[in-house]
mmCIF file of C-alpha atoms in Angstrom:
data_model
loop_
_atom_site.group_PDB
_atom_site.id
_atom_site.type_symbol
_atom_site.label_atom_id
_atom_site.label_comp_id
_atom_site.label_asym_id
_atom_site.label_seq_id
_atom_site.Cartn_x
_atom_site.Cartn_y
_atom_site.Cartn_z
ATOM 1 C CA MET A 27 66.447 147.919 171.095
ATOM 2 C CA SER A 28 67.252 150.749 168.703
ATOM 3 C CA GLY A 29 69.266 153.937 168.734
ATOM 4 C CA ALA A 30 73.003 154.547 169.075
ATOM 5 C CA LEU A 31 73.690 151.336 171.042
ATOM 6 C CA VAL A 32 74.257 147.824 169.686
ATOM 7 C CA ARG A 33 74.736 144.438 171.357
ATOM 8 C CA SER A 34 78.339 143.494 172.037
ATOM 9 C CA ILE A 35 77.861 140.162 170.255
ATOM 10 C CA ILE A 36 79.089 142.015 167.168
ATOM 11 C CA LEU A 37 82.554 141.843 168.780
ATOM 12 C CA SER A 38 82.530 138.044 169.152
ATOM 13 C CA GLY A 39 85.904 136.587 168.201
ATOM 14 C CA ALA A 40 87.656 139.960 168.195
ATOM 15 C CA ALA A 41 89.703 139.348 171.344
ATOM 16 C CA GLU A 42 91.089 136.073 169.995
ATOM 17 C CA LYS A 43 92.064 137.655 166.672
ATOM 18 C CA ILE A 44 93.803 140.571 168.387
ATOM 19 C CA ARG A 45 95.583 138.275 170.822
ATOM 20 C CA ALA A 46 96.732 136.048 167.952
ATOM 21 C CA ALA A 47 98.398 139.104 166.422
ATOM 22 C CA GLY A 48 100.353 139.649 169.645
ATOM 23 C CA LYS A 49 98.329 142.662 170.796
ATOM 24 C CA GLN A 50 96.240 143.394 173.891
ATOM 25 C CA PRO A 51 92.475 143.291 173.184
ATOM 26 C CA ALA A 52 91.614 145.350 176.264
ATOM 27 C CA ALA A 53 93.952 148.149 175.179
ATOM 28 C CA VAL A 54 92.336 148.349 171.734
ATOM 29 C CA ALA A 55 88.871 148.338 173.311
ATOM 30 C CA ARG A 56 89.743 151.141 175.736
ATOM 31 C CA LYS A 57 91.165 153.264 172.929
ATOM 32 C CA ALA A 58 87.921 152.805 170.999
ATOM 33 C CA GLY A 59 85.789 153.690 174.029
ATOM 34 C CA ILE A 60 84.464 150.171 174.624
ATOM 35 C CA PRO A 61 84.613 148.422 178.020
ATOM 36 C CA ALA A 62 86.916 145.399 177.961
ATOM 37 C CA SER A 63 84.084 143.307 179.404
ATOM 38 C CA ALA A 64 82.219 143.722 176.090
ATOM 39 C CA LEU A 65 84.799 141.452 174.463
ATOM 40 C CA LYS A 66 83.648 138.601 176.723
ATOM 41 C CA ASP A 67 79.958 139.308 177.341
ATOM 42 C CA PRO A 68 77.864 139.240 174.124
ATOM 43 C CA ASP A 69 74.823 140.891 175.693
ATOM 44 C CA LEU A 70 76.180 144.265 176.775
ATOM 45 C CA LEU A 71 75.003 147.441 175.058
ATOM 46 C CA VAL A 72 77.857 149.421 173.550
ATOM 47 C CA SER A 73 78.128 152.519 171.391
ATOM 48 C CA GLY A 74 77.699 151.729 167.697
ATOM 49 C CA ARG A 75 80.064 154.555 166.890
ATOM 50 C CA ALA A 76 82.686 153.067 169.226
ATOM 51 C CA VAL A 77 82.280 149.681 167.525
ATOM 52 C CA MET A 78 83.090 151.252 164.151
ATOM 53 C CA ARG A 79 86.160 152.884 165.690
ATOM 54 C CA PHE A 80 87.158 149.571 167.299
ATOM 55 C CA PHE A 81 87.110 147.763 163.944
ATOM 56 C CA GLU A 82 89.443 150.337 162.394
ATOM 57 C CA LEU A 83 91.785 150.411 165.410
ATOM 58 C CA ALA A 84 91.947 146.617 165.569
ATOM 59 C CA ALA A 85 92.811 146.376 161.864
ATOM 60 C CA THR A 86 95.598 148.917 162.327
ATOM 61 C CA ALA A 87 96.936 147.323 165.523
ATOM 62 C CA CYS A 88 96.957 143.836 163.976
ATOM 63 C CA ARG A 89 98.183 145.089 160.597
ATOM 64 C CA ARG A 90 95.332 143.194 158.945
ATOM 65 C CA ARG A 91 93.832 145.070 155.988
ATOM 66 C CA ASN A 92 90.991 142.538 155.800
ATOM 67 C CA TRP A 93 90.253 142.410 159.540
ATOM 68 C CA GLY A 94 86.588 143.362 159.206
ATOM 69 C CA LEU A 95 86.020 140.912 156.368
ATOM 70 C CA GLU A 96 87.714 138.145 158.357
ATOM 71 C CA MET A 97 85.412 138.932 161.305
ATOM 72 C CA SER A 98 82.372 138.502 159.055
ATOM 73 C CA ILE A 99 83.194 134.905 158.125
ATOM 74 C CA ASP A 100 81.775 133.436 161.333
ATOM 75 C CA ALA A 101 79.230 136.201 162.041
ATOM 76 C CA ARG A 102 75.525 135.611 161.479
ATOM 77 C CA LEU A 103 72.914 138.274 160.853
ATOM 78 C CA ALA A 104 70.434 136.675 163.259
ATOM 79 C CA ALA A 105 72.869 136.976 166.162
ATOM 80 C CA VAL A 106 73.855 140.550 165.329
ATOM 81 C CA ILE A 107 70.440 142.185 164.848
ATOM 82 C CA GLY A 108 68.540 140.321 167.562
ATOM 83 C CA PRO A 109 64.725 140.800 167.691
ATOM 84 C CA LEU A 110 64.554 142.247 164.169
ATOM 85 C CA TRP A 111 65.508 138.789 162.915
ATOM 86 C CA VAL A 112 62.141 137.454 164.091
ATOM 87 C CA LEU A 113 60.473 139.665 161.490
ATOM 88 C CA LEU A 114 62.975 139.002 158.716
ATOM 89 C CA ARG A 115 62.844 135.226 158.922
ATOM 90 C CA ASN A 116 59.093 135.312 158.241
ATOM 91 C CA ALA A 117 59.434 137.059 154.879
ATOM 92 C CA ARG A 118 57.934 135.250 151.886
ATOM 93 C CA SER A 119 60.962 135.673 149.636
ATOM 94 C CA VAL A 120 64.545 136.885 149.609
ATOM 95 C CA ARG A 121 63.249 140.117 148.055
ATOM 96 C CA GLN A 122 60.832 140.748 150.919
ATOM 97 C CA PHE A 123 63.605 139.868 153.370
ATOM 98 C CA CYS A 124 65.808 142.597 151.852
ATOM 99 C CA GLU A 125 62.920 145.081 151.768
ATOM 100 C CA ASP A 126 62.110 144.456 155.435
ATOM 101 C CA LEU A 127 65.761 144.702 156.431
ATOM 102 C CA ALA A 128 66.074 148.105 154.756
ATOM 103 C CA ARG A 129 62.700 149.412 155.945
ATOM 104 C CA HIS A 130 63.076 148.380 159.578
ATOM 105 C CA TYR A 131 66.827 148.442 160.224
ATOM 106 C CA ASP A 132 66.334 151.466 162.457
ATOM 107 C CA LEU A 133 64.762 149.072 164.980
ATOM 108 C CA TYR A 134 68.247 147.657 165.425
ATOM 109 C CA SER A 135 70.366 150.810 165.262
ATOM 110 C CA SER A 136 70.386 154.426 164.139
ATOM 111 C CA VAL A 137 74.147 154.631 163.567
ATOM 112 C CA ALA A 138 73.962 153.011 160.125
ATOM 113 C CA LEU A 139 71.650 152.813 157.127
ATOM 114 C CA VAL A 140 70.471 149.904 155.010
ATOM 115 C CA SER A 141 69.046 150.553 151.546
ATOM 116 C CA PHE A 142 67.388 148.342 148.943
ATOM 117 C CA GLU A 143 67.226 149.845 145.473
ATOM 118 C CA PRO A 144 65.546 147.908 142.616
ATOM 119 C CA SER A 145 66.966 148.301 139.124
ATOM 120 C CA ARG A 146 66.481 146.542 135.792
ATOM 121 C CA GLY A 147 66.981 142.841 136.460
ATOM 122 C CA THR A 148 68.908 143.386 139.691
ATOM 123 C CA SER A 149 68.680 145.248 143.008
ATOM 124 C CA LEU A 150 71.258 146.787 145.337
ATOM 125 C CA LEU A 151 71.302 145.885 149.040
ATOM 126 C CA GLY A 152 73.440 148.597 150.609
ATOM 127 C CA TRP A 153 74.933 149.451 154.004
ATOM 128 C CA SER A 154 76.653 152.627 155.189
ATOM 129 C CA PRO A 155 77.332 154.372 158.496
ATOM 130 C CA ALA A 156 75.106 157.380 159.136
ATOM 131 C CA SER A 157 76.730 160.785 158.662
ATOM 132 C CA GLY A 158 79.199 161.816 161.332
ATOM 133 C CA GLN A 159 79.672 158.375 162.874
ATOM 134 C CA THR A 160 83.225 157.621 161.779
ATOM 135 C CA ASP A 161 86.062 159.127 159.753
ATOM 136 C CA SER A 162 87.055 155.727 158.396
ATOM 137 C CA ASP A 163 84.560 152.963 157.627
ATOM 138 C CA VAL A 164 86.436 150.458 155.458
ATOM 139 C CA GLN A 165 86.490 147.695 158.081
ATOM 140 C CA ILE A 166 82.905 147.988 159.285
ATOM 141 C CA VAL A 167 81.560 148.276 155.718
ATOM 142 C CA GLU A 168 83.329 145.099 154.619
ATOM 143 C CA PHE A 169 82.155 143.346 157.794
ATOM 144 C CA ALA A 170 78.529 144.339 157.152
ATOM 145 C CA LEU A 171 78.558 143.286 153.497
ATOM 146 C CA GLY A 172 80.257 140.039 154.478
ATOM 147 C CA VAL A 173 77.486 139.316 156.994
ATOM 148 C CA PHE A 174 74.870 140.111 154.328
ATOM 149 C CA ILE A 175 76.450 137.712 151.847
ATOM 150 C CA ASN A 176 76.504 134.957 154.489
ATOM 151 C CA GLU A 177 72.784 135.463 155.012
ATOM 152 C CA LEU A 178 71.946 135.523 151.306
ATOM 153 C CA ARG A 179 73.860 132.305 150.675
ATOM 154 C CA SER A 180 71.916 130.574 153.439
ATOM 155 C CA HIS A 181 68.812 130.973 151.236
ATOM 156 C CA ALA A 182 70.414 129.783 147.991
ATOM 157 C CA LEU A 183 72.958 127.351 146.660
ATOM 158 C CA ALA A 184 76.281 127.674 148.445
ATOM 159 C CA ALA A 185 77.950 128.499 145.123
ATOM 160 C CA TRP A 186 75.728 131.555 144.507
ATOM 161 C CA THR A 187 77.599 134.791 143.908
ATOM 162 C CA PRO A 188 76.192 138.301 143.474
ATOM 163 C CA VAL A 189 76.103 140.105 140.146
ATOM 164 C CA ALA A 190 78.670 142.457 141.683
ATOM 165 C CA THR A 191 79.759 143.866 145.032
ATOM 166 C CA TRP A 192 80.345 147.603 145.257
ATOM 167 C CA PHE A 193 82.643 149.523 147.606
ATOM 168 C CA ARG A 194 83.189 153.251 147.893
ATOM 169 C CA HIS A 195 86.782 152.734 149.045
ATOM 170 C CA ASP A 196 89.901 151.692 147.167
ATOM 171 C CA ALA A 197 90.837 148.048 146.537
ATOM 172 C CA PRO A 198 93.333 146.272 148.797
ATOM 173 C CA ARG A 199 96.496 144.885 147.235
ATOM 174 C CA ASP A 200 95.447 141.283 147.848
ATOM 175 C CA LEU A 201 91.928 140.466 146.640
ATOM 176 C CA ARG A 202 91.910 136.724 147.295
ATOM 177 C CA LEU A 203 89.681 136.881 150.396
ATOM 178 C CA HIS A 204 87.289 139.344 148.744
ATOM 179 C CA ARG A 205 86.928 137.053 145.722
ATOM 180 C CA ARG A 206 86.403 134.031 147.946
ATOM 181 C CA ILE A 207 83.596 135.734 149.849
ATOM 182 C CA PHE A 208 81.956 137.970 147.229
ATOM 183 C CA GLY A 209 82.911 136.306 143.964
ATOM 184 C CA PRO A 210 84.884 137.712 141.023
ATOM 185 C CA GLN A 211 82.823 140.827 140.261
ATOM 186 C CA LEU A 212 84.292 143.425 142.634
ATOM 187 C CA ARG A 213 83.737 147.142 142.049
ATOM 188 C CA PHE A 214 85.933 149.486 144.097
ATOM 189 C CA ASN A 215 85.927 153.310 144.049
ATOM 190 C CA GLY A 216 82.189 153.064 143.406
ATOM 191 C CA ASN A 217 79.202 155.218 144.291
ATOM 192 C CA CYS A 218 77.854 152.905 147.022
ATOM 193 C CA ASN A 219 78.621 150.072 149.427
ATOM 194 C CA ALA A 220 76.261 147.370 148.227
ATOM 195 C CA ILE A 221 75.652 143.836 147.015
ATOM 196 C CA GLU A 222 74.010 143.634 143.589
ATOM 197 C CA ILE A 223 71.506 140.761 143.579
ATOM 198 C CA ASP A 224 69.865 139.177 140.538
ATOM 199 C CA ASP A 225 66.075 138.897 140.297
ATOM 200 C CA ALA A 226 66.160 135.091 140.221
ATOM 201 C CA MET A 227 67.786 135.091 143.637
ATOM 202 C CA LEU A 228 65.415 137.729 144.995
ATOM 203 C CA ASP A 229 62.396 135.700 143.890
ATOM 204 C CA ARG A 230 63.500 132.598 145.778
ATOM 205 C CA PRO A 231 61.110 131.582 148.595
ATOM 206 C CA LEU A 232 62.618 132.124 152.010
ATOM 207 C CA ARG A 233 63.225 128.923 153.904
ATOM 208 C CA GLY A 234 60.758 128.799 156.771
ATOM 209 C CA GLY A 235 59.000 132.003 155.723
ATOM 210 C CA ALA A 236 55.461 132.301 157.120
ATOM 211 C CA THR A 237 53.137 135.153 156.172
ATOM 212 C CA ARG A 238 50.873 134.620 159.190
ATOM 213 C CA ASN A 239 53.757 134.780 161.610
ATOM 214 C CA ARG A 240 55.100 137.853 159.843
ATOM 215 C CA ALA A 241 51.803 139.709 160.313
ATOM 216 C CA MET A 242 51.811 138.805 164.001
ATOM 217 C CA VAL A 243 55.390 139.998 164.450
ATOM 218 C CA LEU A 244 54.612 143.253 162.645
ATOM 219 C CA ASP A 245 51.774 143.838 165.076
ATOM 220 C CA MET A 246 53.913 142.868 168.061
ATOM 221 C CA LEU A 247 56.724 145.218 167.107
ATOM 222 C CA ARG A 248 54.177 147.904 166.208
ATOM 223 C CA LEU A 249 55.851 148.543 162.889
ATOM 224 C CA GLU A 250 52.575 149.548 161.288
ATOM 225 C CA GLU A 251 52.394 152.721 163.328
ATOM 226 C CA ASP A 252 53.597 156.050 161.993
ATOM 227 C CA VAL A 253 57.357 156.451 161.842
ATOM 228 C CA PRO A 254 58.614 158.312 164.942
ATOM 229 C CA VAL A 255 59.589 161.880 164.128
ATOM 230 C CA THR A 256 63.117 161.249 165.398
ATOM 231 C CA MET A 257 63.655 158.528 162.772
ATOM 232 C CA VAL A 258 62.570 160.596 159.758
ATOM 233 C CA PRO A 259 65.974 162.308 159.271
ATOM 234 C CA LEU A 260 67.698 158.911 159.246
ATOM 235 C CA GLN A 261 65.323 157.598 156.582
ATOM 236 C CA VAL A 262 65.792 160.745 154.507
ATOM 237 C CA GLU A 263 69.555 160.391 154.815
ATOM 238 C CA GLY A 264 69.377 156.848 153.472
ATOM 239 C CA ILE A 265 67.424 158.020 150.439
ATOM 240 C CA VAL A 266 69.778 160.949 149.821
ATOM 241 C CA ARG A 267 72.790 158.621 149.919
ATOM 242 C CA ALA A 268 71.139 156.350 147.355
ATOM 243 C CA LEU A 269 69.954 159.116 145.005
ATOM 244 C CA LEU A 270 72.830 161.591 145.227
ATOM 245 C CA PRO A 271 74.954 160.255 142.335
ATOM 246 C CA PHE A 272 71.936 160.147 140.019
ATOM 247 C CA ALA A 273 69.499 162.929 140.946
ATOM 248 C CA PRO A 274 69.376 166.384 142.593
ATOM 249 C CA CYS A 275 67.601 164.939 145.686
ATOM 250 C CA SER A 276 64.851 167.550 145.611
ATOM 251 C CA ALA A 277 62.046 167.514 148.163
ATOM 252 C CA LYS A 278 59.776 166.080 145.473
ATOM 253 C CA GLU A 279 62.148 163.184 144.702
ATOM 254 C CA VAL A 280 62.775 162.339 148.352
ATOM 255 C CA SER A 281 59.100 162.546 149.313
ATOM 256 C CA LEU A 282 58.217 160.283 146.381
ATOM 257 C CA ALA A 283 60.769 157.715 147.557
ATOM 258 C CA MET A 284 59.277 157.833 151.063
ATOM 259 C CA GLY A 285 55.682 157.676 149.843
ATOM 260 C CA LEU A 286 54.807 160.987 151.503
ATOM 261 C CA PRO A 287 53.443 164.316 150.255
ATOM 262 C CA VAL A 288 56.154 166.990 150.084
ATOM 263 C CA ARG A 289 54.460 169.083 152.777
ATOM 264 C CA THR A 290 54.240 166.116 155.140
ATOM 265 C CA LEU A 291 57.931 165.374 154.656
ATOM 266 C CA GLN A 292 58.862 168.996 155.295
ATOM 267 C CA ALA A 293 56.661 169.154 158.393
ATOM 268 C CA ARG A 294 58.177 165.992 159.862
ATOM 269 C CA LEU A 295 61.698 167.188 159.194
ATOM 270 C CA LYS A 296 60.898 170.529 160.808
ATOM 271 C CA ALA A 297 59.477 168.755 163.865
ATOM 272 C CA SER A 298 62.725 166.802 164.168
ATOM 273 C CA GLY A 299 64.810 169.974 163.988
ATOM 274 C CA ARG A 300 66.337 169.108 160.619
ATOM 275 C CA SER A 301 65.853 170.122 156.997
ATOM 276 C CA LEU A 302 66.441 168.360 153.695
ATOM 277 C CA ARG A 303 69.165 170.866 152.898
ATOM 278 C CA SER A 304 71.046 170.225 156.169
ATOM 279 C CA ILE A 305 70.819 166.448 155.697
ATOM 280 C CA LYS A 306 72.040 166.661 152.103
ATOM 281 C CA GLU A 307 74.915 168.894 153.222
ATOM 282 C CA ALA A 308 75.891 166.457 155.989
ATOM 283 C CA VAL A 309 75.865 163.506 153.571
ATOM 284 C CA ARG A 310 78.006 165.372 151.048
ATOM 285 C CA CYS A 311 80.504 166.363 153.741
ATOM 286 C CA ASP A 312 80.719 162.815 155.078
ATOM 287 C CA LEU A 313 81.104 161.153 151.667
ATOM 288 C CA ALA A 314 83.607 163.732 150.416
ATOM 289 C CA ALA A 315 85.952 163.035 153.328
ATOM 290 C CA LYS A 316 85.705 159.263 152.861
ATOM 291 C CA TYR A 317 86.161 159.344 149.086
ATOM 292 C CA LEU A 318 89.251 161.532 149.450
ATOM 293 C CA ARG A 319 90.722 159.334 152.148
ATOM 294 C CA HIS A 320 89.888 155.860 150.881
ATOM 295 C CA SER A 321 89.379 155.996 147.097
ATOM 296 C CA GLN A 322 91.498 156.768 144.043
ATOM 297 C CA MET A 323 88.854 158.964 142.421
ATOM 298 C CA SER A 324 89.789 162.429 141.232
ATOM 299 C CA ALA A 325 88.234 165.525 142.777
ATOM 300 C CA THR A 326 86.203 165.990 139.585
ATOM 301 C CA GLN A 327 84.796 162.466 139.831
ATOM 302 C CA ILE A 328 83.916 162.957 143.499
ATOM 303 C CA ALA A 329 82.199 166.245 142.699
ATOM 304 C CA GLY A 330 80.013 164.468 140.142
ATOM 305 C CA LEU A 331 79.066 161.692 142.559
ATOM 306 C CA LEU A 332 78.060 164.278 145.148
ATOM 307 C CA GLY A 333 75.804 166.079 142.693
ATOM 308 C CA TYR A 334 77.971 169.101 141.901
ATOM 309 C CA ALA A 335 77.873 170.374 138.326
ATOM 310 C CA GLU A 336 81.231 172.130 138.715
ATOM 311 C CA LEU A 337 84.431 171.284 140.562
ATOM 312 C CA ALA A 338 84.702 174.889 141.760
ATOM 313 C CA SER A 339 81.405 174.619 143.650
ATOM 314 C CA PHE A 340 82.534 171.404 145.306
ATOM 315 C CA SER A 341 85.878 172.989 146.237
ATOM 316 C CA ARG A 342 84.142 175.911 147.945
ATOM 317 C CA SER A 343 81.846 173.588 149.863
ATOM 318 C CA PHE A 344 84.750 171.392 150.951
ATOM 319 C CA ARG A 345 86.684 174.370 152.283
ATOM 320 C CA ARG A 346 83.582 175.548 154.164
ATOM 321 C CA TRP A 347 83.113 172.115 155.769
ATOM 322 C CA ASN A 348 86.732 171.430 156.656
ATOM 323 C CA GLY A 349 88.577 174.738 156.759
ATOM 324 C CA ARG A 350 91.132 173.539 154.204
ATOM 325 C CA SER A 351 91.364 172.995 150.463
ATOM 326 C CA LEU A 352 90.817 169.788 148.523
ATOM 327 C CA ARG A 353 94.476 169.745 147.526
ATOM 328 C CA VAL A 354 95.690 169.949 151.121
ATOM 329 C CA ALA A 355 93.229 167.247 152.194
ATOM 330 C CA ARG A 356 94.364 164.862 149.466
ATOM 331 C CA GLN A 357 98.047 165.472 150.221
ATOM 332 C CA SER A 358 97.473 164.601 153.882
ATOM 333 C CA ARG A 359 95.719 161.335 152.980
ATOM 334 C CA LYS A 360 97.014 158.453 155.018
#
C-alpha cells in the first residue's frame, strides 16, 4: 500500500486518551474527516492528511500539548508501516535500516517524507509532512520522531540517546516528557525535524538482519525497478527540504543527490507535470507558514533558512503566496 492512505492502526489508543480527557472520540474523528470506526478497527485505510488533522484536533480538544508524543510511547514502527517493515528488518546495520527507510518510505505513504542525511560523525534521520498536507504539524512530527526513537533504541542499549533531536517548531513550556524520550539535547526553532544519530550507533549490526532475505524482499517488492514518474516530485521535495537551508537547490545539486543526470531529472519532472521551480516554491510556502506559526524565529532568520538572500524578496514571495504581509501573518499567529 502506498499513496495518500494509511492504515488506521496509527490511531491505536487515541479513543481511550480522548475519552480520558472527557471528550468524545467520534466527534474529534468526524471533525478531522475520519470515520469513527477507524478508532476501533486497525486495518481500515484512512486519509493520511486527515490523520495529521486528527492529531492536532485531539491535542486541542484534550488540552494536551504533548498529545502526539504521548501517542508515540506505545507505538511501534513495524505496526505502523506494515509491509515495508519486512524490508527494513533485513538490513545489515542501523545505518542501512535508516537508508532503506528514507529511500523506500513512499511505499508506505506519499503524504510525508523521510530523509537520511550523513554528516561528519553523525547523520540526520528526518520526517516531515509533504507540502500542502497540513497547516499545523507539531503533533504528528513529534509522534513520528517518537516512533523513530523507539525503533532505534530497540537496536541499542535502552539508555542510548541521540546526539540531538531537532524540531522546526517552538519548545513547549514543560520539557520533561521530551527529555525523557529524546534525551537532554533538544533543538527547537531549527531547520529540520530530525534525530541526529552518532556513527557508532549507525554501525551497529541490526538484530536479526539477513542480507539474503533482504535481497529476496527487494525483488518481491520490485524496488529495483525504475522509480514511478508519479513519485519523482515527492523524492525531489524531500531533497529540497533537506538542502534548502544550506544550498540554492539548483537542478545540478538535486540531480546529484538523486544520482541522475540533470536532463533525466528534468524529463521525469516534466512527465509528472511538475518542475523543480514549482516544487521549491511549494516547499518554501509550506515552511514559511509553519515557521511563522510555530517558531520564535524572526522573519530575517526564516528568510535565510528558505534560501532568500534578502528579507524583501522573502516578503514579496510571502505576500504572493498568502495575499497578506509577513507582519499581518505574525500578528494573527495563534
